[in-house]
Amino acid sequence: MQPTGHLRGDAVRVAGDARQRFHDSGGYGRPLGGDEIALSRVEAAHLLFRGDLSGVTIGEDDGTGEVGFERFFVESAAAADRFAVRYLVYADLRDRGFYLSPARDPWPGGDVDAPDAVDFVAYERGSTPDTGNVKYPVQVVGERESLPAAGLAGRTLAVVDEESDITYFAATSREIAGATDYEPPDRLTGVLLADRVVVWDAPEGLYERGFYGQPLTGRAAAVEGAVQLSLVEAASLAADGVLSLSASVDAAGEATGSSSDGAAETDAPAAAVVARGRDVEGERFDRRLAAYKRLRDADAVPKTGFKFGADFRTYLDVETVEDLPHSEHLVRVVEADHRFSPRELSLDVRLAGGVRKEMVFALTAVGGDGRDDADGHDAVRDAAVEWLSVGRLTP
């Protein structure tokens, strides 16, 4: 005959030979002394569903008495936060051969980082809660919930959709480091247009080896050496003291600073390009510039990720554009306090995987507003950038 559990507070106690039967052989619950164990509600529900418990007594004074799986499940869904989705993930991982513990004291998984966010810890196959070899710290998320980007690194996300299917994602901290060996020339002169900068006499290596910008001219053109830079590329070069401006065209189409000999006349070119970037896309430009500069400083080459719905795609080792490698990452820049929706994550990760790239989020916090910084550096200098990689996982 199968044993009966007794609900006490938020734990189900099982006596008899429960320790040997459930904990020692199956990793369920936590020992209380002797052969008695305590089960979390989710663990007890799973044992009820399997028929390993005959029932659970959930009340002694109100006449409720012993109940089976269906009643216990409904009562627990009413009493415990997000019980239904947590149960679905627990049962799925159990079916995959993992032992699990609740990620809260006094259960064995209670010493995991961020216990308020992590629901379970799944142990290495062949490991029990007593050995402590954690494979996945699991955070359960419903399809319509949101989750903060900060602190996700190191967790396994189990997203339960409206049809109770489960999709797993691995979130890891990431460092992006390239091997592109290119130094821009000491001096470039460009014209600031409404949403880009044109360098009329760019050296060949700027595009061919550094992969900056896009050539303006085609094969049959009489003008050679003209390269269009995006505003983020131009702002980075200007902040490094490489790019100066000979003229600027404002939003109304008025040109300023132009000279007959092409000499640079626009003061503070970095600040001018950053200001134009903010005019075009608001404060998001500061975050994109900070992420772009971090990638360039790490010898990676970021290019627009527009075709993939991202901010950048990255090339780690560019020797020449004629022999361009496959880009390795899609990068989307978000605020440090950004909250993901599971649908947003699924779309980004699925697209990145479909084009054989890794999805990386640049969690960027820009210090100060930088509006009065004449050299245009503060968006880069004061920014903190954390790289978060998210990918599909099959436990």
PDB file of C-alpha atoms in Angstrom, residues 22-208:
ATOM      1  CA  PHE A  22      11.500   8.623  -1.995  1.00  0.00           C
ATOM      2  CA  HIS A  23      14.560  10.602  -0.940  1.00  0.00           C
ATOM      3  CA  ASP A  24      17.414   8.089  -1.033  1.00  0.00           C
ATOM      4  CA  SER A  25      16.257   6.319  -4.180  1.00  0.00           C
ATOM      5  CA  GLY A  26      14.566   9.192  -6.060  1.00  0.00           C
ATOM      6  CA  GLY A  27      15.917  12.475  -4.709  1.00  0.00           C
ATOM      7  CA  TYR A  28      12.510  13.689  -3.507  1.00  0.00           C
ATOM      8  CA  GLY A  29      12.115  15.971  -0.511  1.00  0.00           C
ATOM      9  CA  ARG A  30      14.365  16.537   2.498  1.00  0.00           C
ATOM     10  CA  PRO A  31      14.921  14.323   5.548  1.00  0.00           C
ATOM     11  CA  LEU A  32      13.294  15.437   8.798  1.00  0.00           C
ATOM     12  CA  GLY A  33      14.740  12.819  11.091  1.00  0.00           C
ATOM     13  CA  GLY A  34      14.342   9.100  11.168  1.00  0.00           C
ATOM     14  CA  ASP A  35      12.542   7.953   8.040  1.00  0.00           C
ATOM     15  CA  GLU A  36      10.236  10.964   7.732  1.00  0.00           C
ATOM     16  CA  ILE A  37      10.678  13.468   4.885  1.00  0.00           C
ATOM     17  CA  ALA A  38       9.140  16.776   3.823  1.00  0.00           C
ATOM     18  CA  LEU A  39       8.045  17.295   0.234  1.00  0.00           C
ATOM     19  CA  SER A  40       7.354  20.584  -1.486  1.00  0.00           C
ATOM     20  CA  ARG A  41       3.904  20.922  -3.008  1.00  0.00           C
ATOM     21  CA  VAL A  42       5.295  20.319  -6.486  1.00  0.00           C
ATOM     22  CA  GLU A  43       7.146  17.177  -5.410  1.00  0.00           C
ATOM     23  CA  ALA A  44       4.070  15.845  -3.631  1.00  0.00           C
ATOM     24  CA  ALA A  45       1.895  16.531  -6.685  1.00  0.00           C
ATOM     25  CA  HIS A  46       4.321  14.623  -8.889  1.00  0.00           C
ATOM     26  CA  LEU A  47       4.288  11.602  -6.573  1.00  0.00           C
ATOM     27  CA  LEU A  48       0.495  11.734  -6.436  1.00  0.00           C
ATOM     28  CA  PHE A  49       0.318  11.835 -10.222  1.00  0.00           C
ATOM     29  CA  ARG A  50       2.621   8.812 -10.466  1.00  0.00           C
ATOM     30  CA  GLY A  51       0.570   6.925  -7.885  1.00  0.00           C
ATOM     31  CA  ASP A  52       3.476   6.718  -5.449  1.00  0.00           C
ATOM     32  CA  LEU A  53       1.405   8.519  -2.804  1.00  0.00           C
ATOM     33  CA  SER A  54      -2.102   7.303  -2.121  1.00  0.00           C
ATOM     34  CA  GLY A  55      -3.266  10.770  -1.123  1.00  0.00           C
ATOM     35  CA  VAL A  56      -2.535  13.864   0.909  1.00  0.00           C
ATOM     36  CA  THR A  57      -4.402  14.985   4.001  1.00  0.00           C
ATOM     37  CA  ILE A  58      -4.798  18.734   3.626  1.00  0.00           C
ATOM     38  CA  GLY A  59      -6.937  19.502   6.693  1.00  0.00           C
ATOM     39  CA  GLU A  60      -7.852  17.832   9.962  1.00  0.00           C
ATOM     40  CA  ASP A  61     -10.397  20.207  11.477  1.00  0.00           C
ATOM     41  CA  ASP A  62     -12.423  21.274   8.464  1.00  0.00           C
ATOM     42  CA  GLY A  63     -13.413  17.827   7.305  1.00  0.00           C
ATOM     43  CA  THR A  64     -11.399  18.019   4.095  1.00  0.00           C
ATOM     44  CA  GLY A  65      -9.451  14.850   4.831  1.00  0.00           C
ATOM     45  CA  GLU A  66      -7.433  12.959   2.268  1.00  0.00           C
ATOM     46  CA  VAL A  67      -7.445  14.119  -1.370  1.00  0.00           C
ATOM     47  CA  GLY A  68      -6.006  12.820  -4.589  1.00  0.00           C
ATOM     48  CA  PHE A  69      -3.993  14.476  -7.326  1.00  0.00           C
ATOM     49  CA  GLU A  70      -6.770  16.532  -8.906  1.00  0.00           C
ATOM     50  CA  ARG A  71      -7.947  18.173  -5.682  1.00  0.00           C
ATOM     51  CA  PHE A  72      -4.423  18.663  -4.378  1.00  0.00           C
ATOM     52  CA  PHE A  73      -3.374  20.266  -7.671  1.00  0.00           C
ATOM     53  CA  VAL A  74      -6.263  22.745  -7.591  1.00  0.00           C
ATOM     54  CA  GLU A  75      -5.725  23.561  -3.905  1.00  0.00           C
ATOM     55  CA  SER A  76      -2.006  24.116  -4.505  1.00  0.00           C
ATOM     56  CA  ALA A  77      -2.640  26.296  -7.568  1.00  0.00           C
ATOM     57  CA  ALA A  78      -4.776  28.511  -5.348  1.00  0.00           C
ATOM     58  CA  ALA A  79      -2.305  28.561  -2.469  1.00  0.00           C
ATOM     59  CA  ALA A  80       1.103  28.724  -4.164  1.00  0.00           C
ATOM     60  CA  ASP A  81       2.349  31.294  -6.658  1.00  0.00           C
ATOM     61  CA  ARG A  82       2.661  30.002 -10.253  1.00  0.00           C
ATOM     62  CA  PHE A  83       2.194  26.436  -9.056  1.00  0.00           C
ATOM     63  CA  ALA A  84       0.792  25.119 -12.351  1.00  0.00           C
ATOM     64  CA  VAL A  85       3.681  26.254 -14.560  1.00  0.00           C
ATOM     65  CA  ARG A  86       6.256  25.182 -11.995  1.00  0.00           C
ATOM     66  CA  TYR A  87       4.678  21.740 -11.802  1.00  0.00           C
ATOM     67  CA  LEU A  88       4.762  21.332 -15.588  1.00  0.00           C
ATOM     68  CA  VAL A  89       8.477  22.107 -15.716  1.00  0.00           C
ATOM     69  CA  TYR A  90       9.252  19.903 -12.721  1.00  0.00           C
ATOM     70  CA  ALA A  91       7.407  16.955 -14.242  1.00  0.00           C
ATOM     71  CA  ASP A  92       9.060  17.464 -17.636  1.00  0.00           C
ATOM     72  CA  LEU A  93      12.580  17.504 -16.204  1.00  0.00           C
ATOM     73  CA  ARG A  94      11.798  14.474 -14.046  1.00  0.00           C
ATOM     74  CA  ASP A  95      10.659  12.659 -17.186  1.00  0.00           C
ATOM     75  CA  ARG A  96      13.990  13.601 -18.762  1.00  0.00           C
ATOM     76  CA  GLY A  97      15.838  11.807 -15.979  1.00  0.00           C
ATOM     77  CA  PHE A  98      16.846  14.661 -13.683  1.00  0.00           C
ATOM     78  CA  TYR A  99      16.555  14.857  -9.919  1.00  0.00           C
ATOM     79  CA  LEU A 100      15.413  18.272  -8.772  1.00  0.00           C
ATOM     80  CA  SER A 101      15.117  20.289  -5.573  1.00  0.00           C
ATOM     81  CA  PRO A 102      13.239  23.496  -4.824  1.00  0.00           C
ATOM     82  CA  ALA A 103      15.639  26.450  -4.854  1.00  0.00           C
ATOM     83  CA  ARG A 104      14.755  27.660  -1.397  1.00  0.00           C
ATOM     84  CA  ASP A 105      15.706  26.853   2.167  1.00  0.00           C
ATOM     85  CA  PRO A 106      15.564  24.450   3.828  1.00  0.00           C
ATOM     86  CA  TRP A 107      15.509  22.241   0.725  1.00  0.00           C
ATOM     87  CA  PRO A 108      18.865  21.030  -0.652  1.00  0.00           C
ATOM     88  CA  GLY A 109      18.715  23.537  -3.539  1.00  0.00           C
ATOM     89  CA  GLY A 110      18.248  26.495  -1.225  1.00  0.00           C
ATOM     90  CA  ASP A 111      21.848  27.715  -1.446  1.00  0.00           C
ATOM     91  CA  VAL A 112      21.620  28.572  -5.164  1.00  0.00           C
ATOM     92  CA  ASP A 113      22.222  32.186  -6.214  1.00  0.00           C
ATOM     93  CA  ALA A 114      19.134  34.383  -6.649  1.00  0.00           C
ATOM     94  CA  PRO A 115      16.668  32.086  -4.840  1.00  0.00           C
ATOM     95  CA  ASP A 116      13.857  34.591  -5.435  1.00  0.00           C
ATOM     96  CA  ALA A 117      14.206  34.075  -9.198  1.00  0.00           C
ATOM     97  CA  VAL A 118      15.316  30.436  -9.526  1.00  0.00           C
ATOM     98  CA  ASP A 119      12.570  27.872  -8.930  1.00  0.00           C
ATOM     99  CA  PHE A 120      14.461  24.568  -9.032  1.00  0.00           C
ATOM    100  CA  VAL A 121      17.928  23.205  -9.367  1.00  0.00           C
ATOM    101  CA  ALA A 122      18.331  20.162 -11.605  1.00  0.00           C
ATOM    102  CA  TYR A 123      21.298  17.963 -10.802  1.00  0.00           C
ATOM    103  CA  GLU A 124      23.669  16.215 -13.158  1.00  0.00           C
ATOM    104  CA  ARG A 125      22.218  12.936 -14.337  1.00  0.00           C
ATOM    105  CA  GLY A 126      23.387  10.336 -11.849  1.00  0.00           C
ATOM    106  CA  SER A 127      23.674  12.950  -9.087  1.00  0.00           C
ATOM    107  CA  THR A 128      21.306  13.341  -6.164  1.00  0.00           C
ATOM    108  CA  PRO A 129      20.547  16.395  -4.040  1.00  0.00           C
ATOM    109  CA  ASP A 130      22.978  15.048  -1.456  1.00  0.00           C
ATOM    110  CA  THR A 131      25.926  15.149  -3.900  1.00  0.00           C
ATOM    111  CA  GLY A 132      25.138  18.702  -4.972  1.00  0.00           C
ATOM    112  CA  ASN A 133      26.321  18.605  -8.601  1.00  0.00           C
ATOM    113  CA  VAL A 134      23.961  21.213 -10.053  1.00  0.00           C
ATOM    114  CA  LYS A 135      23.446  21.091 -13.811  1.00  0.00           C
ATOM    115  CA  TYR A 136      20.694  23.674 -14.353  1.00  0.00           C
ATOM    116  CA  PRO A 137      19.423  26.452 -12.071  1.00  0.00           C
ATOM    117  CA  VAL A 138      15.913  26.625 -13.529  1.00  0.00           C
ATOM    118  CA  GLN A 139      13.791  29.767 -13.659  1.00  0.00           C
ATOM    119  CA  VAL A 140      10.213  29.052 -14.705  1.00  0.00           C
ATOM    120  CA  VAL A 141       8.492  31.726 -16.790  1.00  0.00           C
ATOM    121  CA  GLY A 142       4.990  31.837 -18.159  1.00  0.00           C
ATOM    122  CA  GLU A 143       4.511  32.989 -21.743  1.00  0.00           C
ATOM    123  CA  ARG A 144       2.827  36.226 -20.660  1.00  0.00           C
ATOM    124  CA  GLU A 145       5.219  37.117 -17.840  1.00  0.00           C
ATOM    125  CA  SER A 146       8.222  39.387 -18.129  1.00  0.00           C
ATOM    126  CA  LEU A 147      11.660  38.896 -16.658  1.00  0.00           C
ATOM    127  CA  PRO A 148      14.490  41.320 -15.944  1.00  0.00           C
ATOM    128  CA  ALA A 149      17.557  41.086 -18.162  1.00  0.00           C
ATOM    129  CA  ALA A 150      19.869  41.879 -15.260  1.00  0.00           C
ATOM    130  CA  GLY A 151      20.972  38.780 -13.384  1.00  0.00           C
ATOM    131  CA  LEU A 152      19.838  36.248 -15.988  1.00  0.00           C
ATOM    132  CA  ALA A 153      23.345  35.004 -16.720  1.00  0.00           C
ATOM    133  CA  GLY A 154      23.930  31.513 -15.410  1.00  0.00           C
ATOM    134  CA  ARG A 155      20.278  30.481 -15.383  1.00  0.00           C
ATOM    135  CA  THR A 156      18.218  28.064 -17.422  1.00  0.00           C
ATOM    136  CA  LEU A 157      14.916  29.582 -18.478  1.00  0.00           C
ATOM    137  CA  ALA A 158      11.949  27.256 -18.810  1.00  0.00           C
ATOM    138  CA  VAL A 159       9.203  29.096 -20.696  1.00  0.00           C
ATOM    139  CA  VAL A 160       5.745  27.548 -20.508  1.00  0.00           C
ATOM    140  CA  ASP A 161       3.445  28.663 -23.319  1.00  0.00           C
ATOM    141  CA  GLU A 162      -0.339  28.807 -23.349  1.00  0.00           C
ATOM    142  CA  GLU A 163      -0.590  25.195 -24.564  1.00  0.00           C
ATOM    143  CA  SER A 164       1.728  23.980 -21.771  1.00  0.00           C
ATOM    144  CA  ASP A 165       4.644  23.297 -24.117  1.00  0.00           C
ATOM    145  CA  ILE A 166       8.014  24.110 -22.599  1.00  0.00           C
ATOM    146  CA  THR A 167      10.938  25.823 -24.319  1.00  0.00           C
ATOM    147  CA  TYR A 168      14.297  25.955 -22.581  1.00  0.00           C
ATOM    148  CA  PHE A 169      16.891  28.694 -22.964  1.00  0.00           C
ATOM    149  CA  ALA A 170      20.413  28.963 -21.564  1.00  0.00           C
ATOM    150  CA  ALA A 171      21.449  32.452 -20.476  1.00  0.00           C
ATOM    151  CA  THR A 172      25.178  32.970 -20.017  1.00  0.00           C
ATOM    152  CA  SER A 173      27.546  35.848 -19.433  1.00  0.00           C
ATOM    153  CA  ARG A 174      29.588  36.529 -22.553  1.00  0.00           C
ATOM    154  CA  GLU A 175      32.774  38.298 -23.553  1.00  0.00           C
ATOM    155  CA  ILE A 176      33.166  39.109 -27.234  1.00  0.00           C
ATOM    156  CA  ALA A 177      36.786  39.290 -28.346  1.00  0.00           C
ATOM    157  CA  GLY A 178      37.987  39.507 -31.929  1.00  0.00           C
ATOM    158  CA  ALA A 179      41.269  39.359 -33.805  1.00  0.00           C
ATOM    159  CA  THR A 180      40.836  42.104 -36.394  1.00  0.00           C
ATOM    160  CA  ASP A 181      44.174  43.848 -36.710  1.00  0.00           C
ATOM    161  CA  TYR A 182      43.413  47.250 -38.195  1.00  0.00           C
ATOM    162  CA  GLU A 183      44.184  50.763 -37.035  1.00  0.00           C
ATOM    163  CA  PRO A 184      42.272  53.617 -38.696  1.00  0.00           C
ATOM    164  CA  PRO A 185      44.338  56.431 -40.274  1.00  0.00           C
ATOM    165  CA  ASP A 186      45.341  59.377 -38.120  1.00  0.00           C
ATOM    166  CA  ARG A 187      43.022  61.752 -39.902  1.00  0.00           C
ATOM    167  CA  LEU A 188      39.812  61.583 -41.903  1.00  0.00           C
ATOM    168  CA  THR A 189      37.618  64.459 -43.021  1.00  0.00           C
ATOM    169  CA  GLY A 190      33.925  64.029 -43.670  1.00  0.00           C
ATOM    170  CA  VAL A 191      30.655  65.817 -44.262  1.00  0.00           C
ATOM    171  CA  LEU A 192      27.859  65.297 -41.761  1.00  0.00           C
ATOM    172  CA  LEU A 193      24.550  64.676 -43.533  1.00  0.00           C
ATOM    173  CA  ALA A 194      21.103  64.121 -42.028  1.00  0.00           C
ATOM    174  CA  ASP A 195      21.775  60.558 -40.860  1.00  0.00           C
ATOM    175  CA  ARG A 196      25.268  59.606 -42.036  1.00  0.00           C
ATOM    176  CA  VAL A 197      28.742  60.962 -42.767  1.00  0.00           C
ATOM    177  CA  VAL A 198      30.486  60.901 -46.151  1.00  0.00           C
ATOM    178  CA  VAL A 199      34.269  60.762 -46.327  1.00  0.00           C
ATOM    179  CA  TRP A 200      35.191  61.760 -49.878  1.00  0.00           C
ATOM    180  CA  ASP A 201      38.825  60.693 -49.901  1.00  0.00           C
ATOM    181  CA  ALA A 202      38.886  57.672 -47.609  1.00  0.00           C
ATOM    182  CA  PRO A 203      41.991  55.484 -47.812  1.00  0.00           C
ATOM    183  CA  GLU A 204      41.339  52.075 -49.304  1.00  0.00           C
ATOM    184  CA  GLY A 205      41.992  50.226 -46.047  1.00  0.00           C
ATOM    185  CA  LEU A 206      39.203  52.002 -44.184  1.00  0.00           C
ATOM    186  CA  TYR A 207      36.603  49.848 -45.879  1.00  0.00           C
ATOM    187  CA  GLU A 208      38.662  46.984 -47.313  1.00  0.00           C
TER     188      GLU A 208
END
